[in-house]
Coordinates of C-alpha atoms and ligand atoms in Angstrom, one line a residue:
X1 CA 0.0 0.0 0.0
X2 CA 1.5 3.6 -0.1
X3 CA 1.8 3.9 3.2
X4 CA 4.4 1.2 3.3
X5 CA 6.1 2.3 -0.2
X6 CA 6.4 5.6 1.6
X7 CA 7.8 3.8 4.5
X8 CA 10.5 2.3 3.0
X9 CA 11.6 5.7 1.0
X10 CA 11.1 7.6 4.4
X11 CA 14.0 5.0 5.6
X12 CA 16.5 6.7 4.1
X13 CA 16.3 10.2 5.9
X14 CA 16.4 11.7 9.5
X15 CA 14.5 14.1 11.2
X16 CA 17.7 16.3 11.3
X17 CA 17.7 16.0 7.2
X18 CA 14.1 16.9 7.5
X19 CA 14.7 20.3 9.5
X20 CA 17.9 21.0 7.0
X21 CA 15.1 20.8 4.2
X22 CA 12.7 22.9 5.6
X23 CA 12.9 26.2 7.1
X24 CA 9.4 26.0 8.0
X25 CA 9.1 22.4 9.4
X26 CA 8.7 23.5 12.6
X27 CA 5.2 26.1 11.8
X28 CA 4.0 23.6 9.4
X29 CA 4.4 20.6 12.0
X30 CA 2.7 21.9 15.1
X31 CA -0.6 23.7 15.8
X32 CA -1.4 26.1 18.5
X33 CA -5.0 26.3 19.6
X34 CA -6.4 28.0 23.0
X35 CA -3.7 27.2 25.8
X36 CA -1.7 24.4 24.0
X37 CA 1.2 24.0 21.5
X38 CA 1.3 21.0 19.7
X39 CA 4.7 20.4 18.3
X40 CA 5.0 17.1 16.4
X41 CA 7.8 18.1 13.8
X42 CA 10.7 15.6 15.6
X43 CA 8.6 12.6 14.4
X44 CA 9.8 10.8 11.1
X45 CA 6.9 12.2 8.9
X46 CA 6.5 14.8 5.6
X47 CA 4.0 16.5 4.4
X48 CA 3.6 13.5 2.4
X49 CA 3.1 11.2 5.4
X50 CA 0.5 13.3 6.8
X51 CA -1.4 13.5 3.1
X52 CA -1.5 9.4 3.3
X53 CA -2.5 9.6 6.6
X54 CA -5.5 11.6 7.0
X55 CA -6.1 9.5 3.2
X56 CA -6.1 6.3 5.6
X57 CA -8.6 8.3 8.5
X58 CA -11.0 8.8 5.6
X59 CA -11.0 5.2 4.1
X60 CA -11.8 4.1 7.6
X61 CA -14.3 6.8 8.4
X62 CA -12.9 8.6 11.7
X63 CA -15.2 11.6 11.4
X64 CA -18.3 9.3 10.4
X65 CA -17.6 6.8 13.9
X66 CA -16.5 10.4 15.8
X67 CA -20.2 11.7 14.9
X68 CA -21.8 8.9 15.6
X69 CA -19.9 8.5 18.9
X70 CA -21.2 12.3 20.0
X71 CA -24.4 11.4 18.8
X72 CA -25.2 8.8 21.4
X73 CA -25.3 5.7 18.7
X74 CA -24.1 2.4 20.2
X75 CA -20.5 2.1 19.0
X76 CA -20.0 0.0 21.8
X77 CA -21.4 -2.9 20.2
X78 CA -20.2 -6.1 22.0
X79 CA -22.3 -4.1 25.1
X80 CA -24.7 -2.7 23.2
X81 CA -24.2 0.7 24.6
X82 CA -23.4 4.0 23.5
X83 CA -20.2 5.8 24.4
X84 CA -21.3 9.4 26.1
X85 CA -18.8 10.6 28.0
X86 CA -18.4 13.8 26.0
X87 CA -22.1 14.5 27.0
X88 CA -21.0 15.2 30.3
X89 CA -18.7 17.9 29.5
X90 CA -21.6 19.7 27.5
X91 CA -23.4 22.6 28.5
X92 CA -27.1 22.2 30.0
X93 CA -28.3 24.4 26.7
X94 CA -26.7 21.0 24.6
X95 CA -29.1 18.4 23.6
X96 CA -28.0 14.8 23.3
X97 CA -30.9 12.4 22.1
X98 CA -30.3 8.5 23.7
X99 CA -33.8 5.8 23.1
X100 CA -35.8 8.9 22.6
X101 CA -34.7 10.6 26.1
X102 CA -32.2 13.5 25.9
X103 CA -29.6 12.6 28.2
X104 CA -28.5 16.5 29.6
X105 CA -30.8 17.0 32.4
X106 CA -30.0 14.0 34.1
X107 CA -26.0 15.2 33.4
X108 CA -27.0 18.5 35.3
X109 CA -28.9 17.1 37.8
X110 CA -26.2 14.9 39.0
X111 CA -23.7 17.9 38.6
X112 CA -25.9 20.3 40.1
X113 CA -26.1 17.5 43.1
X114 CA -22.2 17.4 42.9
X115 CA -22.1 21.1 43.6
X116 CA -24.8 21.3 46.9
X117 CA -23.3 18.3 48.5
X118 CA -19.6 19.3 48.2
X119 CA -20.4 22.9 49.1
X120 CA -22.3 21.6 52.1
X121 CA -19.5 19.3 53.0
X122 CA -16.9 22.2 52.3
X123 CA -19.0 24.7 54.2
X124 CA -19.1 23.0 57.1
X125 CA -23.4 22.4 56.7
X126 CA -22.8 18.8 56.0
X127 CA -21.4 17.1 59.7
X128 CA -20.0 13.8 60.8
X129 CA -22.9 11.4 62.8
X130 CA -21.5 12.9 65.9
X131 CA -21.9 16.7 64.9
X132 CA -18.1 17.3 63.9
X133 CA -17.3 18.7 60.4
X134 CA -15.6 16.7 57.2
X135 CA -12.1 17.7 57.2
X136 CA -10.8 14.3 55.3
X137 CA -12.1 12.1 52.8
X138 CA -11.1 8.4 51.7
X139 CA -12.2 7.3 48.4
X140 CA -12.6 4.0 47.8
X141 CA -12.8 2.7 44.1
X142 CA -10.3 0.8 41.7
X143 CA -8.8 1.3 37.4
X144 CA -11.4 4.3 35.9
X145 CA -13.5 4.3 39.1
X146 CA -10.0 6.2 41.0
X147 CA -7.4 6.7 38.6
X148 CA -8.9 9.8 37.4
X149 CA -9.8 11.7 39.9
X150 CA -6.7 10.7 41.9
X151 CA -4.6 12.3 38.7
X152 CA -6.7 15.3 39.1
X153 CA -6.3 15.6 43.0
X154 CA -2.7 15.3 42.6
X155 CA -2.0 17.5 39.6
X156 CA -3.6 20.4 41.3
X157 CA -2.3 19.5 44.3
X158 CA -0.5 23.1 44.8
X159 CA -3.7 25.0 44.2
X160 CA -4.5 26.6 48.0
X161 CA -7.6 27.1 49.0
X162 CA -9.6 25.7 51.4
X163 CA -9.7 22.0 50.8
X164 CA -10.6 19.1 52.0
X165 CA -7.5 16.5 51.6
X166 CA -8.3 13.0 49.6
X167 CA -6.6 10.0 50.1
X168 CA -7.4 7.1 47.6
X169 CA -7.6 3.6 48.4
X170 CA -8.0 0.7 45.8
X171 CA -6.0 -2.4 46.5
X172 CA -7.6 -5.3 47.4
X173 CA -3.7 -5.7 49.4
X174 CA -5.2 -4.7 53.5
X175 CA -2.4 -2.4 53.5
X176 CA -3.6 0.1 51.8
X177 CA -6.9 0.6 53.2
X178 CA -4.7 0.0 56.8
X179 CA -2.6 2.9 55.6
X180 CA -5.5 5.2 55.0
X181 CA -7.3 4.3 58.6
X182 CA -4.3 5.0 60.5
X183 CA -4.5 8.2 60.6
X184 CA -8.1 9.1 59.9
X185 CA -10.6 10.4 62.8
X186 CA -13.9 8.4 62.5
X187 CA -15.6 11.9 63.5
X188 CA -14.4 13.9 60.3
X189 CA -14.1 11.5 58.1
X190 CA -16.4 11.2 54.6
X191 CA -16.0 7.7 52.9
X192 CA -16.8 8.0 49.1
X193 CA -17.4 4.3 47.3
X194 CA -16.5 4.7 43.8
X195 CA -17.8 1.8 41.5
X196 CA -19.5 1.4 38.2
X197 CA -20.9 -2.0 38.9
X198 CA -21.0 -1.9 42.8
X199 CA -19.6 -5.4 42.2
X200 CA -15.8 -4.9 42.3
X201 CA -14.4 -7.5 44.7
X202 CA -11.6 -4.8 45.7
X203 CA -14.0 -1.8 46.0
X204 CA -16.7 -3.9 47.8
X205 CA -14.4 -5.7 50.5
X206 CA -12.4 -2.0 51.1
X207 CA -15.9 -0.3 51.6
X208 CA -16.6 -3.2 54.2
X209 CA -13.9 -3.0 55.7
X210 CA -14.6 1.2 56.6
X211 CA -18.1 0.6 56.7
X212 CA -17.2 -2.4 60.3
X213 CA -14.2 0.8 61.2
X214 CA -16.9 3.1 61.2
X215 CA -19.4 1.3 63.3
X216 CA -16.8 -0.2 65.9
X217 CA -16.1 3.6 66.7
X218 CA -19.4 5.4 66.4
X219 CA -21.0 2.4 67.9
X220 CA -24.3 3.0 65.6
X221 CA -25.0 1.4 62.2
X222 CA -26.8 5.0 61.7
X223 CA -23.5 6.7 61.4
X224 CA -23.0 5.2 58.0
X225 CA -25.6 7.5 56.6
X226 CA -23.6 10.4 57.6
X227 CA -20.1 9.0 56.4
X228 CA -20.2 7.0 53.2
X229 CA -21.3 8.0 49.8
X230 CA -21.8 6.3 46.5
X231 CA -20.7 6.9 43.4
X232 CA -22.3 4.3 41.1
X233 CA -24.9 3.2 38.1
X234 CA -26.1 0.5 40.5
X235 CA -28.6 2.2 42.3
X236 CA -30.0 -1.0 43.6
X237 CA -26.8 -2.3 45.0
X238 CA -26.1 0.7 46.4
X239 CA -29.3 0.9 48.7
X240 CA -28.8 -3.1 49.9
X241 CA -25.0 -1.7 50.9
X242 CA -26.9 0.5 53.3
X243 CA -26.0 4.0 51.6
X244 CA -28.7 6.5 51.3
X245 CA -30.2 7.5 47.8
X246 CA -29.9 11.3 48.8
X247 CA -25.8 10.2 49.1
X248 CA -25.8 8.5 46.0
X249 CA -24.6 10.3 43.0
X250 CA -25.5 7.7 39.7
X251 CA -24.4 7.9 36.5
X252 CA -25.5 5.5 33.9
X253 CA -23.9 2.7 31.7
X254 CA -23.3 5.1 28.5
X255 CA -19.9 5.8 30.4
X256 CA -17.1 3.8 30.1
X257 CA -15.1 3.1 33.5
X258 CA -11.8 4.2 32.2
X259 CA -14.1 7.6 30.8
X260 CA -16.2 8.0 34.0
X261 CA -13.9 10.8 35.4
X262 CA -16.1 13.4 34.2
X263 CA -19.3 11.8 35.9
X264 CA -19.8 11.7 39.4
X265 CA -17.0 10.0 39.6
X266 CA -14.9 13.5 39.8
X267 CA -17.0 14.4 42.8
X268 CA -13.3 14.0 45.0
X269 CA -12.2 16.6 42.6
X270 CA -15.4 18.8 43.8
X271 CA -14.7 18.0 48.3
X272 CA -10.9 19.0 47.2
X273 CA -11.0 22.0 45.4
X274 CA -14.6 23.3 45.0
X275 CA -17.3 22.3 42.4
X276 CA -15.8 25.6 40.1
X277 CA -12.7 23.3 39.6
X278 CA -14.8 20.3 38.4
X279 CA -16.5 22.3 36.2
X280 CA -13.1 23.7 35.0
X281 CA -12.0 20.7 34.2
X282 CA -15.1 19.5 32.4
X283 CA -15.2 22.8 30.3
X284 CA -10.8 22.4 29.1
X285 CA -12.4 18.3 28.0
X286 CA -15.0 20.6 26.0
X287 CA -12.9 22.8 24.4
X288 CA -10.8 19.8 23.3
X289 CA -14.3 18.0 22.3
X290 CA -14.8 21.0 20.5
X291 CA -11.4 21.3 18.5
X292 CA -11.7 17.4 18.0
X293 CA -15.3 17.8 16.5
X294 CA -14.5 21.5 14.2
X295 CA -11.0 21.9 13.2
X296 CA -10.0 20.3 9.5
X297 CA -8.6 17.0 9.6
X298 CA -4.8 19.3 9.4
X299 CA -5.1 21.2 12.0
X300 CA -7.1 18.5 14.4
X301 CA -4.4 17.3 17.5
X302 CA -6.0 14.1 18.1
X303 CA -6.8 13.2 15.2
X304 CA -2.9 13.8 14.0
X305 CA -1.3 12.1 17.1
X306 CA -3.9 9.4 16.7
X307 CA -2.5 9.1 13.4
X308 CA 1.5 9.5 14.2
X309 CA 0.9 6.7 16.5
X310 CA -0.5 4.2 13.6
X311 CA 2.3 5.1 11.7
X312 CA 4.7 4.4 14.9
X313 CA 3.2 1.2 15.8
X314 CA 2.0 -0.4 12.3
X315 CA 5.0 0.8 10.2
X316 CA 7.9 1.0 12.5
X317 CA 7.1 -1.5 14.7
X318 CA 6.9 0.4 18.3
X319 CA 6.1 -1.8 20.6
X320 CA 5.4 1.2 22.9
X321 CA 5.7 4.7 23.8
X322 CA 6.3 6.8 26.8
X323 CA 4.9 9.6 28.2
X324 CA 6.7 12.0 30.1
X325 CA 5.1 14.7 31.8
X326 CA 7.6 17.2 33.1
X327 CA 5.4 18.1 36.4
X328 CA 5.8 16.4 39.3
X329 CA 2.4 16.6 39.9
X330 CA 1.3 14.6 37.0
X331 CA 4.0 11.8 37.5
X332 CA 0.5 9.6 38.0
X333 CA -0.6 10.5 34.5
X334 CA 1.2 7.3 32.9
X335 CA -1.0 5.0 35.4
X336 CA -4.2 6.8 34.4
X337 CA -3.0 6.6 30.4
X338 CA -2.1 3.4 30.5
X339 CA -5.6 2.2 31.3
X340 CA -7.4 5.0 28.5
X341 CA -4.9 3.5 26.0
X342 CA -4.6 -0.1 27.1
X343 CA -7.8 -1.3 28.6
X344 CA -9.3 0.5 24.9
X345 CA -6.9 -1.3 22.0
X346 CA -5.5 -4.3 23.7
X347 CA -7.3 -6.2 21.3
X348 CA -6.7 -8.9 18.9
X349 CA -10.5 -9.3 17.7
X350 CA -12.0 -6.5 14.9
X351 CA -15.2 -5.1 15.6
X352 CA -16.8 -8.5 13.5
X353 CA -15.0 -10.9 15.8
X354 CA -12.7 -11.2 13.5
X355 CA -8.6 -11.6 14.8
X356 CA -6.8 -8.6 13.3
X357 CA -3.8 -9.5 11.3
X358 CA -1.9 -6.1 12.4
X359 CA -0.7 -4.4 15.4
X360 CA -3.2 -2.8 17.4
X361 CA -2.6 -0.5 21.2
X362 CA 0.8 -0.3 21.7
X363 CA 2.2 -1.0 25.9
X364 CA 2.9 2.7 27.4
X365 CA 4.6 3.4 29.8
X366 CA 5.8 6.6 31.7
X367 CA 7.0 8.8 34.5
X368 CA 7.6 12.5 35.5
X369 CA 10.7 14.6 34.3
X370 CA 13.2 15.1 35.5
X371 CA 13.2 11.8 38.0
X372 CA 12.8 9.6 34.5
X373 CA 16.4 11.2 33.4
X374 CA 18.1 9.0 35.8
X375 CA 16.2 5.9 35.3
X376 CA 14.6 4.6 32.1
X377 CA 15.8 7.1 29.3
X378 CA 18.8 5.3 28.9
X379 CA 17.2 3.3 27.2
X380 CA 15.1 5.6 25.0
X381 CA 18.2 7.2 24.1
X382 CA 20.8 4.1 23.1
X383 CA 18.6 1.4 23.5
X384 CA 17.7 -1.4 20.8
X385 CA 13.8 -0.8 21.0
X386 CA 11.8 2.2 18.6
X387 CA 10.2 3.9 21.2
X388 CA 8.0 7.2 20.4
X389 CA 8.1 9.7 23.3
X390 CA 5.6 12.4 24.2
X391 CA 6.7 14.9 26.3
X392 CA 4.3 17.2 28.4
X393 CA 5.1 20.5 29.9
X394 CA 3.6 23.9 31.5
X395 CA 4.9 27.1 30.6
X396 CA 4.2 28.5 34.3
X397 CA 3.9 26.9 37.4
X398 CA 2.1 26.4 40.2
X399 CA 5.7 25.4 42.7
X400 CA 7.0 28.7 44.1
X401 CA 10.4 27.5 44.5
X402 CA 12.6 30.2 42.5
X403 CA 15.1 28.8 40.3
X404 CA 13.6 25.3 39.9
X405 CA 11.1 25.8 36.5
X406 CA 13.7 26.8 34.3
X407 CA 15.5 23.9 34.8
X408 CA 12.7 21.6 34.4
X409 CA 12.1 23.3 31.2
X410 CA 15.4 23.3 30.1
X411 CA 15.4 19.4 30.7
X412 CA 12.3 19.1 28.9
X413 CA 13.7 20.8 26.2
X414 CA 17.2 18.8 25.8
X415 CA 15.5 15.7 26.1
X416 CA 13.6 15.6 23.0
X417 CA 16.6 17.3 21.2
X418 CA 19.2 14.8 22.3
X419 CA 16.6 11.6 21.0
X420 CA 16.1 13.8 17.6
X421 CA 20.0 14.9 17.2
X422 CA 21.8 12.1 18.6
X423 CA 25.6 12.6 18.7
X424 CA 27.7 11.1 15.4
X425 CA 30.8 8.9 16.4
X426 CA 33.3 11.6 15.5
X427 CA 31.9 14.1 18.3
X428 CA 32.0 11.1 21.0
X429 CA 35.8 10.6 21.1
X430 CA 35.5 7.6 18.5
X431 CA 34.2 6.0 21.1
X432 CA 31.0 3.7 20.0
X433 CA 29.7 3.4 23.9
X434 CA 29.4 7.2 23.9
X435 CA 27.4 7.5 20.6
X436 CA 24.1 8.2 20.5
X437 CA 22.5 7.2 16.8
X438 CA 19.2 10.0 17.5
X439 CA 16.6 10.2 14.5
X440 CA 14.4 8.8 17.6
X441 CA 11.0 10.5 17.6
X442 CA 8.6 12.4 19.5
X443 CA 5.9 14.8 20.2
X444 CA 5.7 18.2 22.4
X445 CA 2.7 19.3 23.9
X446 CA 3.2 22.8 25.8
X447 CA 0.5 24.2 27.8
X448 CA 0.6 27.5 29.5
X449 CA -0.3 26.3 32.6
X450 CA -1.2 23.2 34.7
X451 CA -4.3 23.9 35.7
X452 CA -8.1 22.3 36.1
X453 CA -8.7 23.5 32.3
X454 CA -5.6 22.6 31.0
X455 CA -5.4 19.2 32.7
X456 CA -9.2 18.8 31.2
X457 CA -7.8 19.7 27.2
X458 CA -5.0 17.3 28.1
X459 CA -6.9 14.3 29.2
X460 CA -9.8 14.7 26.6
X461 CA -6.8 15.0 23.6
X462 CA -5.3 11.5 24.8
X463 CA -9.2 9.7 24.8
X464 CA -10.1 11.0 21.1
X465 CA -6.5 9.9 20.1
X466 CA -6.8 6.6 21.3
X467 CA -10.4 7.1 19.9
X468 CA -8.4 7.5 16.7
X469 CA -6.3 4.5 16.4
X470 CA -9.2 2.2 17.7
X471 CA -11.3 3.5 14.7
X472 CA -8.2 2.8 12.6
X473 CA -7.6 -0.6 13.8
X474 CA -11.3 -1.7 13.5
X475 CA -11.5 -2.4 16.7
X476 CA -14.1 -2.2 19.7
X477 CA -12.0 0.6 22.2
X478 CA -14.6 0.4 24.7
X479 CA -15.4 -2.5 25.8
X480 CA -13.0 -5.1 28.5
X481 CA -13.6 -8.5 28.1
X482 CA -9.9 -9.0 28.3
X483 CA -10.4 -8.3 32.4
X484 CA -12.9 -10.9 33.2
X485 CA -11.3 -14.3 33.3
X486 CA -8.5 -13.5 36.0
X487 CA -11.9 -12.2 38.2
X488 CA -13.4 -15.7 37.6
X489 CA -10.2 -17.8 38.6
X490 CA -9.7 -15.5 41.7
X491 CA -13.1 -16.4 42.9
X492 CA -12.5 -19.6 42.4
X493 CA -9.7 -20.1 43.8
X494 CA -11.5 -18.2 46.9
X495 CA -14.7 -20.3 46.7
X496 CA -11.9 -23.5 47.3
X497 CA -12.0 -26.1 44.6
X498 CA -14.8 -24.8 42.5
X499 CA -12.7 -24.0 39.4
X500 CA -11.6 -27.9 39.6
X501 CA -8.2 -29.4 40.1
X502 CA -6.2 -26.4 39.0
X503 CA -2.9 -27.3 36.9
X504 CA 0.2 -28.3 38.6
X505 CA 2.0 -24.9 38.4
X506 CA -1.3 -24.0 40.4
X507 CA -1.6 -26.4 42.4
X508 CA 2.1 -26.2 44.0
X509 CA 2.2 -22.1 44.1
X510 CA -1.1 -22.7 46.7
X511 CA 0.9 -25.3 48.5
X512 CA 3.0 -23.2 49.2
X513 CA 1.3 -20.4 50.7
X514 CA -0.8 -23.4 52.4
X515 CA 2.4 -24.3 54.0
X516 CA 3.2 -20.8 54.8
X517 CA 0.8 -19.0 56.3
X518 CA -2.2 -20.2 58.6
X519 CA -5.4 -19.3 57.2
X520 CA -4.0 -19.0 53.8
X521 CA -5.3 -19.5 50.4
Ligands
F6P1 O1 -11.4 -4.7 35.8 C1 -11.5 -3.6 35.0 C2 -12.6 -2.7 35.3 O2 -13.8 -3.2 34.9 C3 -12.4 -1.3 34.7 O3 -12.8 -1.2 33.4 C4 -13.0 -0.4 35.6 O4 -12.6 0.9 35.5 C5 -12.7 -1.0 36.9 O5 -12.7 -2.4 36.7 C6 -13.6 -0.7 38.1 O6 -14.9 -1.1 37.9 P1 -16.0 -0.6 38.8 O7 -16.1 0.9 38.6 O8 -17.3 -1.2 38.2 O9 -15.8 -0.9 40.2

């Protein structure tokens, strides 16, 4: 096909031959929109590339599944749902149309919901069972149901203000909901149960295990209604947990886990900072929605970067790619990525059933700048694996520590240069361990500040790009089957026996622990 002719004549030049050749590369490979730079000129493509490209978006209809999926139709076929989680960045005055129901009231309603409880809670209106306000909250919830808005808690992290602090438990390992009891005061303490299904074995057994902590120091079941919300789209299993419908916040099954930030889900974002942060950081995923939906295919981020990382992953064989925010308080955006990118296209299976016969979601991987320097890089720089980078940064920040954001800057800066320039034998002393071979690519995304709008446009550009390369690869990006059998074994393993003689690997792992520990598996 072209792309692959074009390939093979793109082998035979570097990205420092491509600069050298083009004054211009630099404007004509990176768009600016409303508080972000895009640079993508230090990956291995031409104006050529991009032409075959957005040919290869067409052929496979991106804008025709990206309509559909703001138009509520059920791309999520295997579920039979529809994939909404734009909806709930839209304004009330939006309509979107779902089995003859528009869907935005309920959105507000929950939001509006969001905003009178955490006000109350922040305000002091809202008190523990024994009259004492809220000062801490533990949230309780596991993959989309806390990754995102743990990121979020952490990334603004340095805003002050009067907040409530969040801690996040989701390991089913007792040492991480010990951790978060420790220190907490029964009295002041809200308990938020995060969980799509109100199924999860991990979310379940940690909300037990605060629900008994809570009674054995109030000594009254009635306190629970004062200390434990749910955030859920199983109302029913909610109520039979014992939580109160006026302290559930539901959203409904139109949002994927991994996309269910932006639904009650975010309402730790709301106790933390205020509900005018939340709604911050719904209206940045807007904007992006918007630039994602309007600007031509050339000018459209994700739909570019969904495309750069086809022609990484299908043409040059990438395996992976890292992201590397330069903000310490993003260094959890890798975790919350790597489920958006790798719970959505780790898939072998086309939307017919069919197995694929090409690459689909590459493994990423991650961590913050500078503390990434002195760990994997190496390896990005002279190692044997094609690995795409995409760096993050802010041009102002939040940390007032003078001195210290220009040389995070300056880092961010070398890094990408040093991958793209390498250094030739002749300027390492002859010496072959000092060489670096460069022509290694990557992408820049500058924002102007790291903020609840800006982390909403950056979050919301990663979903539609993985949106992208699902569409590409024909395959389903929001659905999970791929989770479910490990959940089976573990039961029964739990439920001793029921899974049958297990095989001999198994079988001697358990003897083992058997042999270990007392009480053991
Ligand atoms: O096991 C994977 C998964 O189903 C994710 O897709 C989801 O985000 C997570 O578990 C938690 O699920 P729930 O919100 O239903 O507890």
């Amino acid at each position: 096909m072209a792309l692959q002719r074009h390939r093979e004549t793109l082998a035979k030049t570097n990205l420092a031959a491509l600069f050298a050749a083009d004054g211009q590369r630099f404007e004509n490979f990176s768009i600016r929109i409303d508080g972000l730079l895009a640079d993508y000129s230090k990956n291995r493509v031409t104006a050529e590339t991009i032409a075959l490209l957005l040919k290869l978006a067409k052929a496979c209809d991106v804008e025709g599944w990206r309509d559909r999926m703001f138009a509520g139709d059920k791309i999520n076929a295997s579920e039979q749902r529809a994939v909404l989680h734009t909806a709930l960045r839209r304004p009330a005055t939006d309509s979107v149309m779902l089995d003859g129901e528009d869907a935005m009231p309920f959105i507000h309603k929950v939001l509006n919901d969001m905003k009178v409880f955490s006000d109350a809670v922040r305000g002091g209106a809202w008190k523990g069972f024994t009259g004492k306000q809220i000062t801490s909250v533990i949230h309780i919830g596991i993959g989309g149901s806390v990754l995102g808005p743990q990121l979020v808690c952490e990334a603004l992290g340095n805003e002050r203000g009067k907040k409530i602090p969040v801690r996040f438990v989701s390991n089913i390992d007792g040492a991480d909901m010990a951790g978060a009891l420790e220190s907490a005061d029964p009295h002041s303490t809200l308990f938020i149960v995060a969980s799509k299904t109100f199924t999860t074995q991990e979310t379940i057994a940690n909300a037990q295990t605060a629900r008994q902590w809570l009674i054995s120091h109030l000594k009254d079941e009635k306190a629970v209604a004062r200390h434990f919300v749910a955030l859920s789209t199983n109302e029913k299993a909610v109520a039979d947990f014992g939580i109160a419908p006026e302290a559930t916040f539901p959203f409904r099954d139109w949002v994927g886990g991994r996309y269910s930030l932006w639904s009650a889900i975010g309402l730790p974002v709301c106790l933390a900072f205020g509900f005018g942060t939340f709604r911050a950081l719904l209206d940045g995923a807007h904007a992006m929605d918007r630039h994602f939906c309007e600007a031509p295919p050339e000018r459209n981020i994700p739909l570019l970067l969904g495309l750069i990382g086809v022609w990484h992953r299908n043409f040059f064989g990438a395996q992976s790619y890292a992201v590397l925010p330069y903000s310490q308080n993003l260094e959890r955006l890798p975790v919350w990525l790597q489920q958006v990118d790798m719970e959505s296209n780790g898939k072998t299976v086309d939307r017919d059933g069919k197995p694929v016969t090409y690459d689909t979601g590459p493994v990423v991987f991650g961590g913050a700048g500078t503390n990434g320097q002195h760990t994997f890089y190496q390896l990005l720089h002279q190692g044997s694996s094609f690995i795409p980078c995409d760096f993050i940064g802010f041009a102002a920040t939040p940390a007032n520590v003078p001195g210290h954001h220009r040389m995070l800057l300056a880092n961010l800066l070398a890094q990408p240069q040093a991958l793209m320039a390498g250094r030739p034998l002749a300027e390492s002393g002859n010496d072959p361990q000092r060489a670096f071979s460069g022509n290694r690519p990557s992408t820049t995304l500058l924002f102007e500040r790291l903020d609840a709008w800006h982390l909403g446009l950056l979050l919301a550009l990663y979903e539609h790009k993985i949106f992208v390369q699902g569409i590409i690869w024909n395959i389903n990006s929001f659905d999970q089957w791929g989770v479910e059998l490990g959940k089976v074994l573990a039961n029964d393993i739990l439920e001793k026996g029921k899974g049958g003689t297990p095989d001999a690997s198994t079988a001697g792992l358990q003897s083992y622990l058997r042999a270990h520990a007392a009480g053991s598996i």
